[in-house]
Tab-separated table of C-alpha atoms in Angstrom:
chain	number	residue	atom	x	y	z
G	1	UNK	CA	102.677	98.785	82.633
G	2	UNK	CA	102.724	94.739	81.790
G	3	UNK	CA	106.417	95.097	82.646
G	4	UNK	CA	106.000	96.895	85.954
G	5	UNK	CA	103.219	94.456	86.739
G	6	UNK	CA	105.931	91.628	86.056
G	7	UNK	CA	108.492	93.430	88.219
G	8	UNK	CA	105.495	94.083	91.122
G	9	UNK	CA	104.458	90.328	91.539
G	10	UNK	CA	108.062	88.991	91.872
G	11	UNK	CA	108.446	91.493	94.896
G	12	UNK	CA	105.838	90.490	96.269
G	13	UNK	CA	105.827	88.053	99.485
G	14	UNK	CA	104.861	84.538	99.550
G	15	UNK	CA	100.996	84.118	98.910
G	16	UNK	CA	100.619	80.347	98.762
G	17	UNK	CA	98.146	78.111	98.929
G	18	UNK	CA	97.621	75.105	101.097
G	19	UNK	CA	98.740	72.781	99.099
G	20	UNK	CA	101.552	71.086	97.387
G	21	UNK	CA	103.629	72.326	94.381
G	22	UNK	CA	102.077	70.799	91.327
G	23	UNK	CA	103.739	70.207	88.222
G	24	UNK	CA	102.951	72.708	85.197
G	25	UNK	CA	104.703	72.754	81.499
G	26	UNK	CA	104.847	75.459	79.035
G	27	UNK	CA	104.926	74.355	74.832
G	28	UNK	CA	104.411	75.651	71.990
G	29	UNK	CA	105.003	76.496	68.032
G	30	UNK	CA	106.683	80.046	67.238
G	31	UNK	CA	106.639	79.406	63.687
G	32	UNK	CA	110.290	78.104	62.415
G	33	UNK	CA	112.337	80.301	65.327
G	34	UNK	CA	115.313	78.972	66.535
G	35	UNK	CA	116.765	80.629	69.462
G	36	UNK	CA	117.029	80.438	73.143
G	37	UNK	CA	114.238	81.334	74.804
G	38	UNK	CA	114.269	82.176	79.094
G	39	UNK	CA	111.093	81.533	81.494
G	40	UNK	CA	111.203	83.750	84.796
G	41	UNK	CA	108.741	83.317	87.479
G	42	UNK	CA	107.901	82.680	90.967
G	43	UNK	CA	107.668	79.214	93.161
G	44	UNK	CA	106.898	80.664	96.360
G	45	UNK	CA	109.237	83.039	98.030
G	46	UNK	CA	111.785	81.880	95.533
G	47	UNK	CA	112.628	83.846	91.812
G	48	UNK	CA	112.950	80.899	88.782
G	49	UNK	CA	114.938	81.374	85.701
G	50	UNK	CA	114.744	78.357	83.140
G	51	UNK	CA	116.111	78.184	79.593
G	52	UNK	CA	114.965	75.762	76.869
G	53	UNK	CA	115.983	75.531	73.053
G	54	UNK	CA	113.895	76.720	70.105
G	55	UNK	CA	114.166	74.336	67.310
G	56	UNK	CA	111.941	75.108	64.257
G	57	UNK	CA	109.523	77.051	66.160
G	58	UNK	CA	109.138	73.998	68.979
G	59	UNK	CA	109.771	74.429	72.918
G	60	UNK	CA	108.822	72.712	76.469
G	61	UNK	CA	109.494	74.105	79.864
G	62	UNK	CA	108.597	71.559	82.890
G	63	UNK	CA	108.702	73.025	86.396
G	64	UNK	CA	106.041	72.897	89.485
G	65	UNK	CA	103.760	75.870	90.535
G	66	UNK	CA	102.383	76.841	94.498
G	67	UNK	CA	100.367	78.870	92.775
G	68	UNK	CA	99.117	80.690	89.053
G	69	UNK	CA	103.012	82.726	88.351
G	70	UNK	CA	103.581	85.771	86.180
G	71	UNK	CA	106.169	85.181	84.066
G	72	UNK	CA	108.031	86.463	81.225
G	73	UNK	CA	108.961	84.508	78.296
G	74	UNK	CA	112.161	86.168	76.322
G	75	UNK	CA	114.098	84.926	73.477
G	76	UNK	CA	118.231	85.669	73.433
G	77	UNK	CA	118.683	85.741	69.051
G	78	UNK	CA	122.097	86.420	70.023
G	79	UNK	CA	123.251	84.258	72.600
G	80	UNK	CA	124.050	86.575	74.880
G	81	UNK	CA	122.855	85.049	78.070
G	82	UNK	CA	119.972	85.910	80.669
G	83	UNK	CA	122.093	88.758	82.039
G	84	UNK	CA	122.467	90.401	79.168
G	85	UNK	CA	119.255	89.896	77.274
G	86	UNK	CA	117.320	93.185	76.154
G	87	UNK	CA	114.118	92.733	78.291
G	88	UNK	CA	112.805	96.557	77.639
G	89	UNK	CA	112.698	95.765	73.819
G	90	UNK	CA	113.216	92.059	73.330
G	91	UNK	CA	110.862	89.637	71.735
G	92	UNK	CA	109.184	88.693	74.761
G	93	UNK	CA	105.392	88.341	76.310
G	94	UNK	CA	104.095	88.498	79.806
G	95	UNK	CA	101.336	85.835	80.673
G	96	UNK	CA	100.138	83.581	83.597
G	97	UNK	CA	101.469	80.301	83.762
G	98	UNK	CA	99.141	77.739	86.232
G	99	UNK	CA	99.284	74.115	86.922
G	100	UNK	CA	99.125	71.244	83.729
G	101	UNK	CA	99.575	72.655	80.664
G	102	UNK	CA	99.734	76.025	78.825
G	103	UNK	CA	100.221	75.934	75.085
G	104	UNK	CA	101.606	78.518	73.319
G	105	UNK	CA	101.307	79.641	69.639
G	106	UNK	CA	102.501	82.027	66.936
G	107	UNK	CA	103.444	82.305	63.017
G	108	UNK	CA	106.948	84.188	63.731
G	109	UNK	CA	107.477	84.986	66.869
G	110	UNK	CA	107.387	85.190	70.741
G	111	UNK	CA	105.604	88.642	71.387
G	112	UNK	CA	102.800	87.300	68.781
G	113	UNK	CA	102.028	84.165	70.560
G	114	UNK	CA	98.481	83.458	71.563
G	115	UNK	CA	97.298	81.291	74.333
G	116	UNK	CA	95.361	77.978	73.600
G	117	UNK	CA	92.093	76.905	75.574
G	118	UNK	CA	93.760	78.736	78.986
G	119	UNK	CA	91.408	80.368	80.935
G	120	UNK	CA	93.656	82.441	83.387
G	121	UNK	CA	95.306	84.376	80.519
G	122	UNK	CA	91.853	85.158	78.538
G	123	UNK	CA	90.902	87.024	81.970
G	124	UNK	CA	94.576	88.327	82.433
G	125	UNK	CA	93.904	89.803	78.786
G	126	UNK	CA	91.025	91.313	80.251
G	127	UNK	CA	92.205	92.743	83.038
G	128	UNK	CA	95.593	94.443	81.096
G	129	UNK	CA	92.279	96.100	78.537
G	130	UNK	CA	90.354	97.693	82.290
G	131	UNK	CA	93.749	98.887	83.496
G	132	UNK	CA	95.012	100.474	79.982
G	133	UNK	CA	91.608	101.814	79.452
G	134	UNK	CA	91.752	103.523	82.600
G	135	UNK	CA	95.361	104.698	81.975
G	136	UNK	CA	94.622	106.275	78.385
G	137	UNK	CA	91.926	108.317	79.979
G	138	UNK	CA	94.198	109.113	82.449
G	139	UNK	CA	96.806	110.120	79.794
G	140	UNK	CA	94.439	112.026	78.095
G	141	UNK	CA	92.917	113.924	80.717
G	142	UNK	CA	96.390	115.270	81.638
G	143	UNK	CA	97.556	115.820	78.060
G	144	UNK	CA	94.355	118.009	77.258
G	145	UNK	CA	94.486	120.161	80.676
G	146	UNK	CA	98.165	120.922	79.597
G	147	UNK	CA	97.414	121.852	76.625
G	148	UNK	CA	94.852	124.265	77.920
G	149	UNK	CA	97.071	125.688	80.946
G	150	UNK	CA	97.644	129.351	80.425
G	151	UNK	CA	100.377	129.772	83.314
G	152	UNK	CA	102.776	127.346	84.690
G	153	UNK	CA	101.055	127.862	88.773
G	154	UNK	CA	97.949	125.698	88.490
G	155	UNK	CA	95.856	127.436	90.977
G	156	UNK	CA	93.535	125.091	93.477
G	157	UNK	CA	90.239	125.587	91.673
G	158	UNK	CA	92.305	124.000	89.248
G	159	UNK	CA	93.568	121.092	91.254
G	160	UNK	CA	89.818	120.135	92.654
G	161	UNK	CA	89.089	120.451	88.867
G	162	UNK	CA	91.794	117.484	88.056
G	163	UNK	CA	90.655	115.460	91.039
G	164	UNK	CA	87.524	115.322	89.958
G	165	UNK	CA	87.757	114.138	86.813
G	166	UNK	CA	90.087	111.983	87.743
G	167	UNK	CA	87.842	110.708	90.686
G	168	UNK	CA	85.653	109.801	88.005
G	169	UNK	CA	88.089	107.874	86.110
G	170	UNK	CA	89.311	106.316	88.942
G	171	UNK	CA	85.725	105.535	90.044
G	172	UNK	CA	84.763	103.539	86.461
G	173	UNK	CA	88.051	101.873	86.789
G	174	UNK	CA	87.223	100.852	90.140
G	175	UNK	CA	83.356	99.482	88.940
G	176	UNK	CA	85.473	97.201	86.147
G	177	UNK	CA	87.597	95.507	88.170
G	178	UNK	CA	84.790	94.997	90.606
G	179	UNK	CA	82.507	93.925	87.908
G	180	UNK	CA	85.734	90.678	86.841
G	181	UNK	CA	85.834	89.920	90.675
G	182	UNK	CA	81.652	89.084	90.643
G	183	UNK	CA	81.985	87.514	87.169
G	184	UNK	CA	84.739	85.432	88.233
G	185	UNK	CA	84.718	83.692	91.241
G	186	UNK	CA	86.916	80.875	90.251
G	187	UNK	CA	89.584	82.685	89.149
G	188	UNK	CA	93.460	83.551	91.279
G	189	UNK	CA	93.099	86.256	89.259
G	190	UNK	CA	90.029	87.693	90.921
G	191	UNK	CA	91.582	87.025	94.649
G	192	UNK	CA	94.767	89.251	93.156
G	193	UNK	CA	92.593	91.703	92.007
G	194	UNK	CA	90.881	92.185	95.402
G	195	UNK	CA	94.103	94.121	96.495
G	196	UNK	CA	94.099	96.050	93.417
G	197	UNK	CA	90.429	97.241	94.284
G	198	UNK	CA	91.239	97.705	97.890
G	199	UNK	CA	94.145	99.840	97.362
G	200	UNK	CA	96.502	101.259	100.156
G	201	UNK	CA	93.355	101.971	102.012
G	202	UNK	CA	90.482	99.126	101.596
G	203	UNK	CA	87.533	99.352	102.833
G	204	UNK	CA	86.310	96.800	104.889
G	205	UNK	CA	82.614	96.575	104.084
G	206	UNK	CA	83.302	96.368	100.687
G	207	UNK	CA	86.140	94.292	100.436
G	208	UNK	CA	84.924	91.556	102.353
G	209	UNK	CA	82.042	90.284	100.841
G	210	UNK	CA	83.518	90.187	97.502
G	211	UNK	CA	86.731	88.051	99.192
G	212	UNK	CA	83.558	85.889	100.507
G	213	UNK	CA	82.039	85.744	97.464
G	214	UNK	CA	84.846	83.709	95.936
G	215	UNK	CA	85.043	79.956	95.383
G	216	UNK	CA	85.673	77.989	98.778
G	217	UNK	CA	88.944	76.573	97.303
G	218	UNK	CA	90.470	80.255	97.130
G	219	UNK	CA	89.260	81.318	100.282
G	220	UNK	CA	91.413	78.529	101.930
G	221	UNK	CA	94.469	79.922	100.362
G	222	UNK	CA	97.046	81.340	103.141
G	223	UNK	CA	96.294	84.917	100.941
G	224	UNK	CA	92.776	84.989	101.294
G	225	UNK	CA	93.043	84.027	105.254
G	226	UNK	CA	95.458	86.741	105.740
G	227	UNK	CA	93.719	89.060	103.693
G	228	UNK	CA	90.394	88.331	105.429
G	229	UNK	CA	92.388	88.478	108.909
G	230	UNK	CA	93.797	92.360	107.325
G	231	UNK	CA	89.991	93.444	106.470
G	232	UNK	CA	88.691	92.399	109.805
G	233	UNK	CA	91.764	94.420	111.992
G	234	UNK	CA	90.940	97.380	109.444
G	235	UNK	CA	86.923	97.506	111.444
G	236	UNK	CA	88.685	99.581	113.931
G	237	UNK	CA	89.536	102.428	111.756
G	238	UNK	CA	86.676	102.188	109.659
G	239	UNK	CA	83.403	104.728	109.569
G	240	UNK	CA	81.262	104.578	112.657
G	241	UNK	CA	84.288	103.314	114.804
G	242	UNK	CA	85.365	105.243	117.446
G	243	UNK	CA	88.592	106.653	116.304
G	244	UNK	CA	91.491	104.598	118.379
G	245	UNK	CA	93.576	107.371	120.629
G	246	UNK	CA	97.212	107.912	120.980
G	247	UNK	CA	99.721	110.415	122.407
G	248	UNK	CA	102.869	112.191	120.106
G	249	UNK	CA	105.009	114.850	120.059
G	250	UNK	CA	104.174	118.455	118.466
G	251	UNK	CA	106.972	120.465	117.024
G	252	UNK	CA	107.635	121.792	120.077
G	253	UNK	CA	108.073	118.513	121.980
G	254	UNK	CA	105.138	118.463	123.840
G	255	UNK	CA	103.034	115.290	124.213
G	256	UNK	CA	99.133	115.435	122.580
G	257	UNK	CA	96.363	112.962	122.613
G	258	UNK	CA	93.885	113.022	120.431
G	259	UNK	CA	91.145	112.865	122.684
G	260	UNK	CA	91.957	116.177	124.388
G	261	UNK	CA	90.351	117.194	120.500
G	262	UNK	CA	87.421	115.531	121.926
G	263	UNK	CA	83.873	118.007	121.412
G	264	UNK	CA	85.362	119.044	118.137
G	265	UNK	CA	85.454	118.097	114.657
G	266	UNK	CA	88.904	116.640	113.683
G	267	UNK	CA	90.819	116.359	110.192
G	268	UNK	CA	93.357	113.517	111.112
G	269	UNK	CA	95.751	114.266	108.599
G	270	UNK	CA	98.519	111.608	107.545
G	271	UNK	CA	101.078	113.349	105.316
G	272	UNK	CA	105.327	114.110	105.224
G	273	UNK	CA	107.386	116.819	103.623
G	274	UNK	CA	108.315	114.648	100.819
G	275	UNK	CA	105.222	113.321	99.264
G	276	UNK	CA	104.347	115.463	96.409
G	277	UNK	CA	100.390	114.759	96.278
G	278	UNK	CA	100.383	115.725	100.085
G	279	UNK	CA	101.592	119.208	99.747
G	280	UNK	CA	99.819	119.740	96.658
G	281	UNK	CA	96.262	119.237	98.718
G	282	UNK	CA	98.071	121.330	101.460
G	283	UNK	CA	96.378	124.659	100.047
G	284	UNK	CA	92.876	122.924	100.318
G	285	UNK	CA	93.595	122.253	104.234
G	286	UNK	CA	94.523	125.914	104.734
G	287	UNK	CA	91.073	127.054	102.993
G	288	UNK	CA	89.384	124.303	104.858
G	289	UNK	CA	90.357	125.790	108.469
G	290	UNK	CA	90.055	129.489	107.916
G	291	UNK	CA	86.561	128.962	106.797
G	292	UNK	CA	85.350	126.478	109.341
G	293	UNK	CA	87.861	127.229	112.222
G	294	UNK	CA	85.523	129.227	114.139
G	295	UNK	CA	82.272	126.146	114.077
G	296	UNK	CA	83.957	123.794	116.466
G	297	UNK	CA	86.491	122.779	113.794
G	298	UNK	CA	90.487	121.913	113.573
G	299	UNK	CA	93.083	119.884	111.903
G	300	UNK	CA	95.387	117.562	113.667
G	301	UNK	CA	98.594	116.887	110.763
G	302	UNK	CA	100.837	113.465	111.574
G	303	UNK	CA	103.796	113.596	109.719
G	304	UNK	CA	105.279	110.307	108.549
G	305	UNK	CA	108.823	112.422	107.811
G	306	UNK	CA	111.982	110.480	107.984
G	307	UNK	CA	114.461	110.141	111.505
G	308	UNK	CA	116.349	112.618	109.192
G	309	UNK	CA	113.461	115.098	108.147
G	310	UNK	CA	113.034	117.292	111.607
G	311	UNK	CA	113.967	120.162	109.051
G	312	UNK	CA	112.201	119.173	106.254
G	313	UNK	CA	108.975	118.472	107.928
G	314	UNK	CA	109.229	121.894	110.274
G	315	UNK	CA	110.342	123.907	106.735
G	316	UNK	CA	107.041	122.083	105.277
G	317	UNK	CA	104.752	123.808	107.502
G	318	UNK	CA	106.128	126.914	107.791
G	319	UNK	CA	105.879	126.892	103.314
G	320	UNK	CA	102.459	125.223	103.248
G	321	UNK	CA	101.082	127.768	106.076
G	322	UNK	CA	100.556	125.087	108.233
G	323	UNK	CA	101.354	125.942	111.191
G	324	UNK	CA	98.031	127.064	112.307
G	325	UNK	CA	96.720	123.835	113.597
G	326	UNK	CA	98.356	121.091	115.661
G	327	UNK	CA	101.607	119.183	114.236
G	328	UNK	CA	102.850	115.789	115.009
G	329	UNK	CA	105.479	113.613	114.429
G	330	UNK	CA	107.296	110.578	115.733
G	331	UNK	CA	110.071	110.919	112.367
G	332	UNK	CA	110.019	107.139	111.731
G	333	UNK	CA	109.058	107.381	108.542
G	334	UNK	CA	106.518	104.392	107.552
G	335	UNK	CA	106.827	102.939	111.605
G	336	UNK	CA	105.316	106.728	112.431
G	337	UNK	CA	103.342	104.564	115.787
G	338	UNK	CA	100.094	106.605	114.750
G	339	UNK	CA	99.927	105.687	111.121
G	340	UNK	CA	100.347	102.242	112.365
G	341	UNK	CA	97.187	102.387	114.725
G	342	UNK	CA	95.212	103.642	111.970
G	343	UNK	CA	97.000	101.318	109.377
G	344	UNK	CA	98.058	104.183	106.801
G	345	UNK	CA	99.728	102.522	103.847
G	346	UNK	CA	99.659	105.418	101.653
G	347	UNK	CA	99.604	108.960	101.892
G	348	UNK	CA	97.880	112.027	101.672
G	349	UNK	CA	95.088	109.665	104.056
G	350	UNK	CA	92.697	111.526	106.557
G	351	UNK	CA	89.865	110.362	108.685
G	352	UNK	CA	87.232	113.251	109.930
G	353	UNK	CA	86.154	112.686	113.479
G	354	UNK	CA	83.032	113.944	115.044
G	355	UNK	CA	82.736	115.654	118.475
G	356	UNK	CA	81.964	112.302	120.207
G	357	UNK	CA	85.252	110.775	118.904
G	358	UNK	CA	83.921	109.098	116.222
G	359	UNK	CA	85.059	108.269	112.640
G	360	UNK	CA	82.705	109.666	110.000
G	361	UNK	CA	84.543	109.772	107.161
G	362	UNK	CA	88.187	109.190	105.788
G	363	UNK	CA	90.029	110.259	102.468
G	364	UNK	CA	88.258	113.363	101.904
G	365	UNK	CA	90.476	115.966	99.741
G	366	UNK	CA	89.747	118.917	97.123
G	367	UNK	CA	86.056	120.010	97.336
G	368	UNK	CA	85.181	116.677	98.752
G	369	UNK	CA	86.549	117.599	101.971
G	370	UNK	CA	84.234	121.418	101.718
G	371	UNK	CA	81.060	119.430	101.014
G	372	UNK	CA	81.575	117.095	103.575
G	373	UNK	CA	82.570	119.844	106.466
G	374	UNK	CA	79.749	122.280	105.033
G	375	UNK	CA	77.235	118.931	105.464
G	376	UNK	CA	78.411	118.460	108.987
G	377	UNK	CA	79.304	122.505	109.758
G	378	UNK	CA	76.759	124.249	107.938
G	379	UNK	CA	77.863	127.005	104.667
């Protein structure tokens, strides 16, 4: 996970602040190493590899910093070179470097090295503890239900069991990193973690005052502008909104709106042949309609399915029984123009639409989506 994190923020775009680069060095003790060691992080849009020498446990890296940079810290024992270093199973740590000084310390080696009087890695260290707590009980969870599986078909009753004890998992996970945001204010740290808590789907009215809540410096970052900018274009899609219309193809070719829906209750349902979790809630949406088909009720699917996927995505339906509602698809993958206008970054995503064309819920799957359409429909 620390590795993939690594890997994560180095793909990421620029996200810098208003300012100048300032200057930032890395020193420490390792005990009486001597070996290369290799620093790789981020200045801006740009990737940084430095090297320094070990000498009896002493090294110094200078550089200058936008902003606070994940890096990696590796030593090469053998002299093999940055290219060829083992970074799976080196001696290595992950850590935040930030502007002025970070000092570094440990009795033998590199993976053993604390962090001296640095704020931004004592809450880095926290947040690595909320997301591997949250990951054990994930691991856990899906250890013991395997365990207990009699038969290799997991039926649906099943499923909605999973998702809700992972919804609760998922839900205290959510609380903690909420909880660091509100505790620190201050902290880059906390203005990363805001898209972490939002997800591929945040919500507005949640999101925002916690981005407002943060020091006035971080708030005048170019992130925090654009993510504030984001939040605000997100109002349009959000609960209470009348749900923005739009015209696309069925599988037959035809051209639908949405609004022709309108004086029913509409599942807008974002999903594609190839994502896994998608077809997996696809027996849920079958249940779903043949029980509440007949109280002014239907589905409308948009398929994000790739320029390539006509077959896939008709073969889809016609497996998953889907065919019974309305079908739509643009095949352009991620630039689907409908996922767009509801700004769908992940799938399965649905929004339920009332008779009046307006959003009154979104993300509702497993036995969520029954108690919401039997609170609205009726048993």
């Amino acid at each position: 996970m620390k590795k993939l994190l690594f890997c994560l923020l180095l793909s990421l775009p620029v996200m810098a602040f208003a300012q100048s680069p300032q200057p930032f060095n890395v020193t420490g003790k390792l005990g009486t190493l001597n070996a290369k060691l290799y620093l790789a992080y981020q200045l801006g849009s740009n990737k940084v590899l430095d090297s320094a020498q070990c000498v009896n446990g002493v090294f110094e890296f200078k550089g200058d910093l936008i902003y606070p940079s994940l890096a990696l810290l590796i030593a090469d024992y053998k002299g093999v070179g940055s290219t060829n270093v083992d970074v799976a199973n080196g001696d290595k740590i992950i850590f935040y470097i930030d502007k002025g000084t970070t000092t570094i310390q440990s009795p033998d080696s590199v993976h053993a090295a604390r962090f001296i009087n640095s704020p931004i890695n004592d809450q880095y260290k926290k947040l690595l503890a909320i997301s591997d707590d949250a990951s054990a009980k994930t691991t856990k969870m899906m250890t013991d239900e395997l365990k207990a599986a009699t038969d290799q078909k997991q039926s649906a009753d099943r499923q909605n069991a999973l998702q809700a004890k992972l919804k609760v998992i998922q839900a205290d996970y959510h609380k903690a990193l909420k909880t660091f945001i509100i505790q620190n204010p201050n902290s880059y740290l906390s203005l990363m973690t805001l898209s972490t808590l939002g997800g591929p789907s945040p919500d507005p009215n949640e999101i925002l005052p916690l981005l407002n809540g943060l020091s006035a410096d971080l708030q005048q970052t170019e992130t925090a502008r654009n993510m504030k900018n984001a939040l605000e274009s997100l109002k349009s899609t959000e609960n209470g909104a009348m749900a923005p219309d739009f015209e696309q193809r069925d599988t037959t070719g035809h051209m639908v709106r949405l609004s022709s829906f309108r004086g029913k209750y509409v599942l807008l349902d974002f999903w594609a042949s190839w994502c896994g979790p998608c077809r997996q809630e696809s027996p849920n949406l079958v249940n779903a309609y043949t029980r509440f088909k007949d109280k002014n009720f239907t589905i409308v699917g948009v398929s994000l399915d790739k320029p390539d996927g006509g077959f896939a995505w008709l073969n889809a339906i016609r497996m998953d029984h889907l065919n019974s509602w309305t079908q739509l698809s643009d095949l352009k993958f991620w630039n689907n123009a409908v996922a767009q206008l509801y700004f769908v970054q992940g799938i399965p995503k649905n929004f339920l639409i009332d008779p009046t064309g307006k959003i009154i819920a979104q993300d509702l799957r497993g036995d969520d989506l029954t108690a919401k359409l039997e609170e609205v429909l009726g048993k």
